[in-house]
Coordinates of C-alpha atoms in Angstrom, one line a residue:
Chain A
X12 CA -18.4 -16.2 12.9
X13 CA -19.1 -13.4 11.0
X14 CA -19.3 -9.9 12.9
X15 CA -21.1 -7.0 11.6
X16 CA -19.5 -4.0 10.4
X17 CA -20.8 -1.5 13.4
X18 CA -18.7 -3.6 15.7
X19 CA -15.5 -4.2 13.9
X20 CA -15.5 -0.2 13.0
X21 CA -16.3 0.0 17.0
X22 CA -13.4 -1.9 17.6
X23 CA -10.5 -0.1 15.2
X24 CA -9.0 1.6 17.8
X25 CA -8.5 -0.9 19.9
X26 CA -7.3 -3.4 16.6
X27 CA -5.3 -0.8 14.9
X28 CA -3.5 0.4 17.8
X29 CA -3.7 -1.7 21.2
X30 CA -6.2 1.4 22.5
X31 CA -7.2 0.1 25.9
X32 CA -7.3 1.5 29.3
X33 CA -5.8 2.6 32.9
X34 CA -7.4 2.9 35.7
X35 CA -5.5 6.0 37.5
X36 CA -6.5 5.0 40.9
X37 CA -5.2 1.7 41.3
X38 CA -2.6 1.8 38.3
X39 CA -4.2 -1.7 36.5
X40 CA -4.3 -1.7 32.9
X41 CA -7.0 -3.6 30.7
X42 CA -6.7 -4.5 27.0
X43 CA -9.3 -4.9 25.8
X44 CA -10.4 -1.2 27.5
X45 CA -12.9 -0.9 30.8
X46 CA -15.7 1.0 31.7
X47 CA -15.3 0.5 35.1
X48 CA -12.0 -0.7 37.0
X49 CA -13.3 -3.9 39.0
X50 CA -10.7 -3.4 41.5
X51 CA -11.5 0.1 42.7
X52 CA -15.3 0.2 41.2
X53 CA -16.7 3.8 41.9
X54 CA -13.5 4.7 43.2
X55 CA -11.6 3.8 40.0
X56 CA -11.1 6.4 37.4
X57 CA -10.4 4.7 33.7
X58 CA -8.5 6.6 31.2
X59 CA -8.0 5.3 27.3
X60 CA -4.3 3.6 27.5
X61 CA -1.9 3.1 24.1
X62 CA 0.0 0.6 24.5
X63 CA 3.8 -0.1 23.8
X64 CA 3.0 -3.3 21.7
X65 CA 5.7 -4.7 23.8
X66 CA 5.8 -8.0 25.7
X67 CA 6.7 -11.7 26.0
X68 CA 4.8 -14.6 25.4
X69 CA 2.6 -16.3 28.9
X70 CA 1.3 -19.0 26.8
X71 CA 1.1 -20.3 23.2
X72 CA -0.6 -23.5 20.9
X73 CA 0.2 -24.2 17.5
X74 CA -3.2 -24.1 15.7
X75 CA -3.0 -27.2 12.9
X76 CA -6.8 -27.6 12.2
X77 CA -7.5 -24.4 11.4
X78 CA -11.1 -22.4 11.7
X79 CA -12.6 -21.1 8.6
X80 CA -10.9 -18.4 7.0
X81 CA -7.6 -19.1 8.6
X82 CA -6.8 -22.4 6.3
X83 CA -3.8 -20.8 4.6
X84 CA -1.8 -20.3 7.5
X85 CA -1.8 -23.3 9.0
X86 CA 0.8 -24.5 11.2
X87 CA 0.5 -21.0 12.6
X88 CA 1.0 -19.9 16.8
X89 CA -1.6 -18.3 18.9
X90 CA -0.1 -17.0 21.8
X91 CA -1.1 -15.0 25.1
X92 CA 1.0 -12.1 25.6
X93 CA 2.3 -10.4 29.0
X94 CA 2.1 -6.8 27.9
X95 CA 5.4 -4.8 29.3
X96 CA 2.2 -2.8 31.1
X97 CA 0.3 -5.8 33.0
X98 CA -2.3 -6.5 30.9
X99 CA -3.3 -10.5 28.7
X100 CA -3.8 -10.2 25.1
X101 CA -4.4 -13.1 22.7
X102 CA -2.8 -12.9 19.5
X103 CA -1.3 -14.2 16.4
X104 CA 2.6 -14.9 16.4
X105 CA 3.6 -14.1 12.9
X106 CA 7.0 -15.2 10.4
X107 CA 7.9 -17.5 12.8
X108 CA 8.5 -21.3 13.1
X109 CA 6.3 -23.2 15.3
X110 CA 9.0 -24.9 16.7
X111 CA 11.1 -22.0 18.0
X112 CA 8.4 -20.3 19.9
X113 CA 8.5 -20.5 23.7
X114 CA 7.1 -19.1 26.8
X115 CA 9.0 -15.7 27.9
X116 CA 10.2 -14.7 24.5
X117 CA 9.9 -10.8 23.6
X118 CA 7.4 -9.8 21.0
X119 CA 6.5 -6.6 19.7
X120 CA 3.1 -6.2 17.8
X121 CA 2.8 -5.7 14.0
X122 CA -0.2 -4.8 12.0
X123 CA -1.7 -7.4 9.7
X124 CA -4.4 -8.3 7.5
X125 CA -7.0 -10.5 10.4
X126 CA -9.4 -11.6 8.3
X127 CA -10.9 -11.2 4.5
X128 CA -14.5 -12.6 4.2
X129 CA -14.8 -13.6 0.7
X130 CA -13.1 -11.9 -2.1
X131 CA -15.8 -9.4 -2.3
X132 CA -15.8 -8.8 1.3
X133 CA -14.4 -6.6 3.8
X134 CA -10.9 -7.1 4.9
X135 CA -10.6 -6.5 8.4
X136 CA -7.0 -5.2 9.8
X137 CA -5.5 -5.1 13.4
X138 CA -2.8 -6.2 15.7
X139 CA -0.6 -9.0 15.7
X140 CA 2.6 -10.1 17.3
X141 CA 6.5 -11.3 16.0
X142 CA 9.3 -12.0 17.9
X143 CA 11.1 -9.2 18.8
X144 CA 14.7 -8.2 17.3
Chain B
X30 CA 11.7 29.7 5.5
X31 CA 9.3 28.6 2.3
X32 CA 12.0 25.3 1.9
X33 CA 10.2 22.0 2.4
X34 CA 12.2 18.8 3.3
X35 CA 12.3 15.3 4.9
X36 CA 11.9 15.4 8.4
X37 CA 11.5 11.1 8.4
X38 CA 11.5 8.2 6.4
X39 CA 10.3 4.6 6.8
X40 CA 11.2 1.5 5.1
X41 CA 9.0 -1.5 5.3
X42 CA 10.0 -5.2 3.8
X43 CA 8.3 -8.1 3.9
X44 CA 11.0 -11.2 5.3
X45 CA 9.9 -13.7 3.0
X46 CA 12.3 -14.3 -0.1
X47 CA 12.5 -16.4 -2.9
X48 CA 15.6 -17.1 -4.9
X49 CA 15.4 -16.3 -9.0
X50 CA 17.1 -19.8 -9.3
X51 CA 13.9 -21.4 -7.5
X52 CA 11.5 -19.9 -10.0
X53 CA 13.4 -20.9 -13.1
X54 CA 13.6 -24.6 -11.7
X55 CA 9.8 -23.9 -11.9
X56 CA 9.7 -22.7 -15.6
X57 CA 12.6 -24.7 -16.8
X58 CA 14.9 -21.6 -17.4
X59 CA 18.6 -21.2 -16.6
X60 CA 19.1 -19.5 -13.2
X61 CA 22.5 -17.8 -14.9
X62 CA 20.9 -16.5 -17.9
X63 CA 17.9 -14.8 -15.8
X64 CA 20.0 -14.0 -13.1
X65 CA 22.6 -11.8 -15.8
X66 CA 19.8 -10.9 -17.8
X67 CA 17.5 -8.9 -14.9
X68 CA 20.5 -8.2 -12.6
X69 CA 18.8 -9.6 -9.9
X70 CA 19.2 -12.8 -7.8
X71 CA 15.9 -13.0 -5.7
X72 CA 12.7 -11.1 -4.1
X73 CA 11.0 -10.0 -1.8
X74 CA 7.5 -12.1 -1.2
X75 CA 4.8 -11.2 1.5
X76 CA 3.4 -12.7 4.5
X77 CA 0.3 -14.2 3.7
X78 CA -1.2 -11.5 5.8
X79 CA 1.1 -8.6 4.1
X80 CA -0.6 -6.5 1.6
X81 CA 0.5 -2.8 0.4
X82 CA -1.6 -1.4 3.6
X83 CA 0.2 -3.2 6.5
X84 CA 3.7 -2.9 4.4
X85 CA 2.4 1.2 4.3
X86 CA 1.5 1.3 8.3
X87 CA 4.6 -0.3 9.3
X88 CA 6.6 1.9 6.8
X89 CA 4.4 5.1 8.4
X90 CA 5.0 4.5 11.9
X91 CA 8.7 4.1 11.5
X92 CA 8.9 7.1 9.7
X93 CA 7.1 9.1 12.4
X94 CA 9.0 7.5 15.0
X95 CA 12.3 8.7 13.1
X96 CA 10.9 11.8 12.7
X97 CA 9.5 12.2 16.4
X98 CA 6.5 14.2 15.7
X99 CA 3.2 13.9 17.3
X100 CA 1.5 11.8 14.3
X101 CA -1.5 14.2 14.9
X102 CA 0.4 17.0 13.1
X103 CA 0.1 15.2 10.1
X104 CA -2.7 17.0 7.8
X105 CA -2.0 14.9 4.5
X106 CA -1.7 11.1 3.4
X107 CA -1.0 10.4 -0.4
X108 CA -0.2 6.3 -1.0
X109 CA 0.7 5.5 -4.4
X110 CA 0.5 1.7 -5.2
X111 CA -1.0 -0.1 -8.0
X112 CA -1.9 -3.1 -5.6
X113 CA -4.0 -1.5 -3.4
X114 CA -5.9 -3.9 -1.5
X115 CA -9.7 -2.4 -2.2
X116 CA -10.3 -1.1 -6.3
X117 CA -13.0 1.6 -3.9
X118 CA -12.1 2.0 -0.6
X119 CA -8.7 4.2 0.5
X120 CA -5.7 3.2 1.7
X121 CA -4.7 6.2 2.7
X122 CA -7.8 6.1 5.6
X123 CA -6.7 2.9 7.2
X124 CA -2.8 3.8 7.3
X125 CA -3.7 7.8 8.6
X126 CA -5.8 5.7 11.6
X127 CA -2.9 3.3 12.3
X128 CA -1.1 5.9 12.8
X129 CA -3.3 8.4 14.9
X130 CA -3.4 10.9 12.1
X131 CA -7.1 11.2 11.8
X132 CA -9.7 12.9 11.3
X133 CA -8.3 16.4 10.6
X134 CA -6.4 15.5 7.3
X135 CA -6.6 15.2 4.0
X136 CA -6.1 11.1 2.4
X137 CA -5.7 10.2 -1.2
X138 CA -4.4 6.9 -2.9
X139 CA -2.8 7.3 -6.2
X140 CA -2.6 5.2 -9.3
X141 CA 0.9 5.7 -11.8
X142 CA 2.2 2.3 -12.0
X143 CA 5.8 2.7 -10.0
X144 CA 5.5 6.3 -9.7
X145 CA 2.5 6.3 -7.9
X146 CA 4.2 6.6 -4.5
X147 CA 6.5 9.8 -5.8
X148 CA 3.6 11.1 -7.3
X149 CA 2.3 11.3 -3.8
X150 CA 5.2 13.2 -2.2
X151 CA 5.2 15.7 -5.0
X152 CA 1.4 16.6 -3.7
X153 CA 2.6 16.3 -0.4
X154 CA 5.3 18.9 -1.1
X155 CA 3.5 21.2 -2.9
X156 CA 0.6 20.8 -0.1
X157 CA 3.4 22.4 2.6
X158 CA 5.5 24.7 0.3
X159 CA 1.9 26.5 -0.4
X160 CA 1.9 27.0 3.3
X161 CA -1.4 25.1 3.9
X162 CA -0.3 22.4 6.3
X163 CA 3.2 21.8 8.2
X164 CA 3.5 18.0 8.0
X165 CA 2.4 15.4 5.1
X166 CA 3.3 11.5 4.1
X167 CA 3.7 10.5 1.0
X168 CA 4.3 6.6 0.8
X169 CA 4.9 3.7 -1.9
X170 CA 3.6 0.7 -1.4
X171 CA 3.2 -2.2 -3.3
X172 CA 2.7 -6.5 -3.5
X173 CA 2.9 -6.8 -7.1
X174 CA 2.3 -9.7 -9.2
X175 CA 4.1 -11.2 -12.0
X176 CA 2.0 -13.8 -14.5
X177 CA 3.6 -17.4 -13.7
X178 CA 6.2 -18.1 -16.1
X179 CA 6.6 -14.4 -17.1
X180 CA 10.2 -12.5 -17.0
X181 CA 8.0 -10.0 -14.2
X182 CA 7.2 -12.9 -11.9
X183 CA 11.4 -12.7 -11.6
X184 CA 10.9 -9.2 -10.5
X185 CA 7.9 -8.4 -9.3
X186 CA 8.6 -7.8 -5.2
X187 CA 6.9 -6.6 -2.2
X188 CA 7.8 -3.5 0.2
X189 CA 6.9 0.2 1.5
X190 CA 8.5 3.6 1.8
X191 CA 7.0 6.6 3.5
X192 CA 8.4 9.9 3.5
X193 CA 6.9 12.7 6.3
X194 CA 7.8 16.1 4.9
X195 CA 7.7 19.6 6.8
X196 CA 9.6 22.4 7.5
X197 CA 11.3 22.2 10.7
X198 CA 14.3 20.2 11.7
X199 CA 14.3 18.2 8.0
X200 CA 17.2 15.9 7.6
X201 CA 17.2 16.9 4.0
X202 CA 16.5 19.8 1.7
X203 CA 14.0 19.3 -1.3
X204 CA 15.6 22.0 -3.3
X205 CA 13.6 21.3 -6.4
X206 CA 11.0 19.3 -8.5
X207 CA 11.0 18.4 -11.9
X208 CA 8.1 15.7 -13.5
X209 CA 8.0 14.6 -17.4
X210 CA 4.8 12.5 -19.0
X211 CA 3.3 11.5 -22.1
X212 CA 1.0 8.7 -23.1
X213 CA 2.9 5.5 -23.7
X214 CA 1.4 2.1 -23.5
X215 CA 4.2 0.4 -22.6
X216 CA 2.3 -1.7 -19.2
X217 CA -0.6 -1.9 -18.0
X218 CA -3.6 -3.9 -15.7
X219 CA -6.3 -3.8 -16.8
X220 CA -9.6 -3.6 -13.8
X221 CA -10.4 -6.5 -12.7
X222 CA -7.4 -8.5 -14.1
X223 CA -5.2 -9.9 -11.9
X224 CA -1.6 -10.0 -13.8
X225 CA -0.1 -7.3 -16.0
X226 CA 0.8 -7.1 -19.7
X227 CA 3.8 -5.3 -21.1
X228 CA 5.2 -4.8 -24.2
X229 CA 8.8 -6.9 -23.3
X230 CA 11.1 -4.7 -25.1
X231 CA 8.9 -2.0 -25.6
X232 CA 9.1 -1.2 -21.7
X233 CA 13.3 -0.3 -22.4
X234 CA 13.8 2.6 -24.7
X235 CA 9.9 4.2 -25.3
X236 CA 8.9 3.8 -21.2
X237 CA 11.7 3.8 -18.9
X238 CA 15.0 5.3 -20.6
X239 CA 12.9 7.9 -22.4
X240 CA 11.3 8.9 -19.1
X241 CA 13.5 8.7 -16.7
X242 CA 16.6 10.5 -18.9
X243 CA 13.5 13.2 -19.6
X244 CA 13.3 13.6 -16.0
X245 CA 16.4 13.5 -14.7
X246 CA 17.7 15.9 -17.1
X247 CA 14.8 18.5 -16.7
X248 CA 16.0 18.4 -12.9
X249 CA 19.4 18.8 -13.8
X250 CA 18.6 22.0 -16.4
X251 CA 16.4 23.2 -13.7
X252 CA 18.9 23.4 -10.7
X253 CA 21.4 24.5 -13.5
X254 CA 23.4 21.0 -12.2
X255 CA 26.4 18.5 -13.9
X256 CA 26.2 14.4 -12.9
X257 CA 29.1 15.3 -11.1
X258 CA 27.7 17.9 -8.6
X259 CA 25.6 14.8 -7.2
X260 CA 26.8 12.3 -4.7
X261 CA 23.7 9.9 -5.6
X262 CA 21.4 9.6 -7.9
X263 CA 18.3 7.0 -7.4
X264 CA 16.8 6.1 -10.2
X265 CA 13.3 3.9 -10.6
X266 CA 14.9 -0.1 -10.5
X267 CA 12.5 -2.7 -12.4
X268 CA 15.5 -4.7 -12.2
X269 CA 19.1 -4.4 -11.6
X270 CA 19.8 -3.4 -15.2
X271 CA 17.8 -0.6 -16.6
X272 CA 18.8 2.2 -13.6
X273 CA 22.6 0.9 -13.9
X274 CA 22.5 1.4 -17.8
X275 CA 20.2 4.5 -17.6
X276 CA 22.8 6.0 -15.2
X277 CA 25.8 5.2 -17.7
X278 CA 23.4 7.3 -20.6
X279 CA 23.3 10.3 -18.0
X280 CA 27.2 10.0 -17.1
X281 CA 26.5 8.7 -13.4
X282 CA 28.9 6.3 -11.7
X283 CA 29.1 3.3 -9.9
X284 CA 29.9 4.8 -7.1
X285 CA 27.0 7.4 -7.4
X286 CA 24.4 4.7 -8.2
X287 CA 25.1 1.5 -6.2
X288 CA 24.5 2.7 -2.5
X289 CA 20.4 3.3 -4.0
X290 CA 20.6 -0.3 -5.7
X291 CA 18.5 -2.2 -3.9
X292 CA 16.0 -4.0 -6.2
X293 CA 18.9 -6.8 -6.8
X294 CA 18.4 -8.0 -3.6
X295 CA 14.2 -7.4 -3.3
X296 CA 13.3 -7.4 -6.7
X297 CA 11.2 -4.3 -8.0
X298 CA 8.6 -3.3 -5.1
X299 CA 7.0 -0.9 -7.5
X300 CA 5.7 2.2 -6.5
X301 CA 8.4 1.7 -3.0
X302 CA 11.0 1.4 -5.5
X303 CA 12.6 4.3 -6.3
X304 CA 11.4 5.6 -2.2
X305 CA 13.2 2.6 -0.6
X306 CA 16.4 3.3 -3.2
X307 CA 16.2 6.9 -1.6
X308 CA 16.0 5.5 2.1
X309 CA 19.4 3.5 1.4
X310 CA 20.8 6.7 0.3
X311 CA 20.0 8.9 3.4
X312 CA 21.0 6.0 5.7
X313 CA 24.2 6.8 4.1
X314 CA 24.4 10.4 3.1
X315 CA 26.4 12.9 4.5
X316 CA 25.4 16.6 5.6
X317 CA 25.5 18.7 1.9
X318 CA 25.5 15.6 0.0
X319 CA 23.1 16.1 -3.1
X320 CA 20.9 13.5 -4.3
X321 CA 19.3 13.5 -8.2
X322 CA 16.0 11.0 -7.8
X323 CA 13.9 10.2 -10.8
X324 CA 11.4 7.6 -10.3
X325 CA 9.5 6.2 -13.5
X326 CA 5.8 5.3 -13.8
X327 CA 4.6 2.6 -16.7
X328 CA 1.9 4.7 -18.8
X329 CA 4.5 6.8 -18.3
X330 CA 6.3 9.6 -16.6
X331 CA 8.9 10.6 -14.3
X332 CA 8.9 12.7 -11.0
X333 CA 12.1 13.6 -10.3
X334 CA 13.6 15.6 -7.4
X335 CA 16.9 17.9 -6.3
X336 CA 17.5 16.6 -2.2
X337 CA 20.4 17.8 -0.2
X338 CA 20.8 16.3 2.9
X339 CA 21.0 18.8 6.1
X340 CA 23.1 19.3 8.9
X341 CA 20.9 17.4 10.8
X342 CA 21.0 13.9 9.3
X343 CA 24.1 12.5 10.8
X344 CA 22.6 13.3 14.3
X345 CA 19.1 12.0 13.2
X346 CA 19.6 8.5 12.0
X347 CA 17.1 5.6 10.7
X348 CA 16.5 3.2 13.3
X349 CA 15.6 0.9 10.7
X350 CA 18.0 1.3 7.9
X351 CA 17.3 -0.3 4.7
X352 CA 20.8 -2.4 4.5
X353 CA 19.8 -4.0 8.1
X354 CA 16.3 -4.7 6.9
X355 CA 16.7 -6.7 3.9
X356 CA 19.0 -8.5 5.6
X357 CA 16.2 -10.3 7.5
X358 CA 15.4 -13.0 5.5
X359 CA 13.9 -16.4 5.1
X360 CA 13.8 -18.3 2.0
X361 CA 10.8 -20.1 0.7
X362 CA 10.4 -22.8 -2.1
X363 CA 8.1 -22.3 -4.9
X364 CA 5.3 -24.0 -3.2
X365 CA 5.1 -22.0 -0.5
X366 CA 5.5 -18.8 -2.8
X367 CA 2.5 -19.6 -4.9
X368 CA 0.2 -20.4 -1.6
X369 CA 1.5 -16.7 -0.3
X370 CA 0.6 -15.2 -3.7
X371 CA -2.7 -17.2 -3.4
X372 CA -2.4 -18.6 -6.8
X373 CA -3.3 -21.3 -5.0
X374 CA -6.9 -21.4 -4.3
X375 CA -8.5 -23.6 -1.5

């Protein structure tokens, strides 16, 4: 479960601030970024993307049984988000009830704490989600 | 062309709350006698993914929003806290990437109890009156922790404030700076210990009152300024008591003093104390209103400043002011409170 530091450093950008990508051919946008746009292959030209942080929930579970590490916030929502640009993200729905969450309400992302690994251990940061105002 | 001001601000509060009445079922106290006695009738508690950084980013990136710079421009990041969530490892680093501001500044985290975070913008005005840099943040940000049982576990609340200074298009003046400190073990954390100790009464006359009337009257001698020629004054809030008596020493009023009240309804976030009292002010402060701050630091000291607000800041309003914020709010019982504090351990 455990990543190494290399790749969670790797990935800051991406966590920190929903850093993906465009492709400027075709106008598709990936989170997590692309090397290469699958529509348009050679033809596609990817640029890094910053997302709004904006969108509305496509899908959610309440997570009761909860995997190591994430004991404490148990009942807590996982959802997939629509971003406003096209692209599917998975994320955590925070401050919110599990019973009042349903599909197409507006989010906007927030940064939290993801994960500590021990009290000696790294805490890593990055994106989550609350419903919007 | 050498004045440095506020170009944006950012207030950042967690939603959770918890009522004073709640933790003196707890302790078997009596909710009126704590509620009279601090001045304050519940706090502030954060998510259990909240810590002083994430309260600091989200304070950071409304600030630059309200300040509508390119985040890049910003070539300083001081964050005062004395909960910082690494005892080696910045703060200042993860907020200045959050916020696109790296690699080309320069990132501290101070340590002054509850003046950490005005300790901070002091640097980060001095840093742009020298002329070396155009924009800085200076932030307070803090998750403090009371000892179970303890008159601080009352108080002890969680929020941010970040403050982007420059030059250009400021919504208020910093006209001056004034700071007062001597060595007074009046609170204090030791490393590695998780609670603070305080000497109780000891914290009143010797820490803050000595302090923050040393501060606040050094500003005052220093701009050559009366009580009177202020419409606010903001002083450092432990609780709802000290800054409301401290203010009646000084020959504030009510009405000078209440609009920056805000750890009554919060409790004391600490080193974004006496920044988010500020925030409430501006939300609310007319063009040539003048401003007296003095913040107060356990160990101790005072920073205190001379603002004037601009011509500028009725047209450039908070998105997020302060009065809306803390009015998003959701209780929790003190079950729930102790599992988001973690002194519950699984």
């Amino acid at each position: 479960m455990k990543p190494g530091l290399p790749l969670l450093w790797r990935r800051t950008k991406e966590r920190y601030n929903l850093i993906g990508s465009k492709c400027e051919s075709c106008g598709t946008h990936y989170m997590p970024g692309r090397a290469v746009c699958p529509k348009c292959r050679r033809k596609g030209k990817l640029v890094e993307h910053k997302f709004s942080g904006k969108g509305r929930i496509y899908s959610y579970t309440v997570v009761r049984v909860a995997p190591e590490g994430y004991e404490y916030f148990v009942p807590y929502v996982l959802a997939i988000i629509n971003l406003d640009e096209g692209a599917k993200i998975t994320g955590q729905i925070v401050d919110a009830d599990p019973d009042k969450i349903e599909v197409g309400q507006k989010v906007e992302m927030v940064f939290r704490k993801i994960h500590e690994d021990n009290p000696e251990g790294l805490i890593t940061y990055g994106f989550k989600f609350k419903l919007a105002d | 062309m050498s004045c440095v001001g506020i170009a944006g601000y950012g207030v950042s509060i967690p939603s959770y709350r918890i009522k004073a009445g709640e933790i003196a079922r707890v302790w078997g106290e009596e909710e009126g006698r704590i509620v009279k006695g601090l001045g304050l009738s519940e706090k502030s508690v954060p998510g259990l993914d909240e810590d002083a950084a994430t309260l600091a980013v989200d304070a950071a990136r409304r600030a630059v929003s309200h300040a509508g710079i390119d985040p890049y421009d910003i070539k300083s990041m001081f964050i005062g806290s004395e909960s910082h969530p690494y005892a080696v490892k910045p703060t200042a680093t993860i907020v200045a990437e959050a916020i696109g501001a790296t690699p080309n500044l320069f990132a501290a985290d101070y340590e002054f109890a509850c003046k950490a975070g005005t300790a901070g913008v002091i640097n980060t005005y001095a840093l742009i009156k020298s002329g070396e840099i155009d924009y800085g943040m200076g932030i307070g940000a803090d998750t403090s922790q009371g000892r179970p049982g303890d008159a601080l576990e009352y108080s002890a609340g969680a929020g941010a404030a970040a403050f982007l200074l420059g030059r250009k298009d400021v919504i208020a003046n910093i006209e001056g700076i004034y700071s007062y400190a001597t060595d007074t073990p009046d609170f204090w954390r030791r490393e590695h210990a998780i609670y603070p100790s305080h000497g109780g009464r000891f914290t009143g006359p010797p820490g803050y009152f000595k302090h923050v009337i040393g501060g606040a009257k050094g500003i005052m001698e220093k701009m050559g300024t009366k009580p009177r020629d202020y419409a606010y004054a903001v002083f450092h809030q432990p609780n709802g008591k000290f800054p409301r008596t401290v203010a009646k020493k000084l020959g504030f009023t009510a009405e000078q003093i209440e609009p920056g009240l805000i750890t009554p309804y919060i409790g004391n976030t600490y080193s974004a104390a006496t920044l988010i009292g500020l925030a409430a002010v501006l939300d609310a402060a007319k063009p040539g209103d003048a401003i007296l701050v003095a913040s107060f630091g356990s160990g101790a000291g005072s920073d205190a400043f001379h603002i004037e607000a601009s011509d500028l800041i009725d047209e450039r309003r908070n998105a997020y002011p302060v009065r809306r914020i803390i009015e998003n709010k959701r209780y929790i019982d003190y079950g729930t409170y102790a599992k988001h504090r973690r002194k519950l351990v699984l």
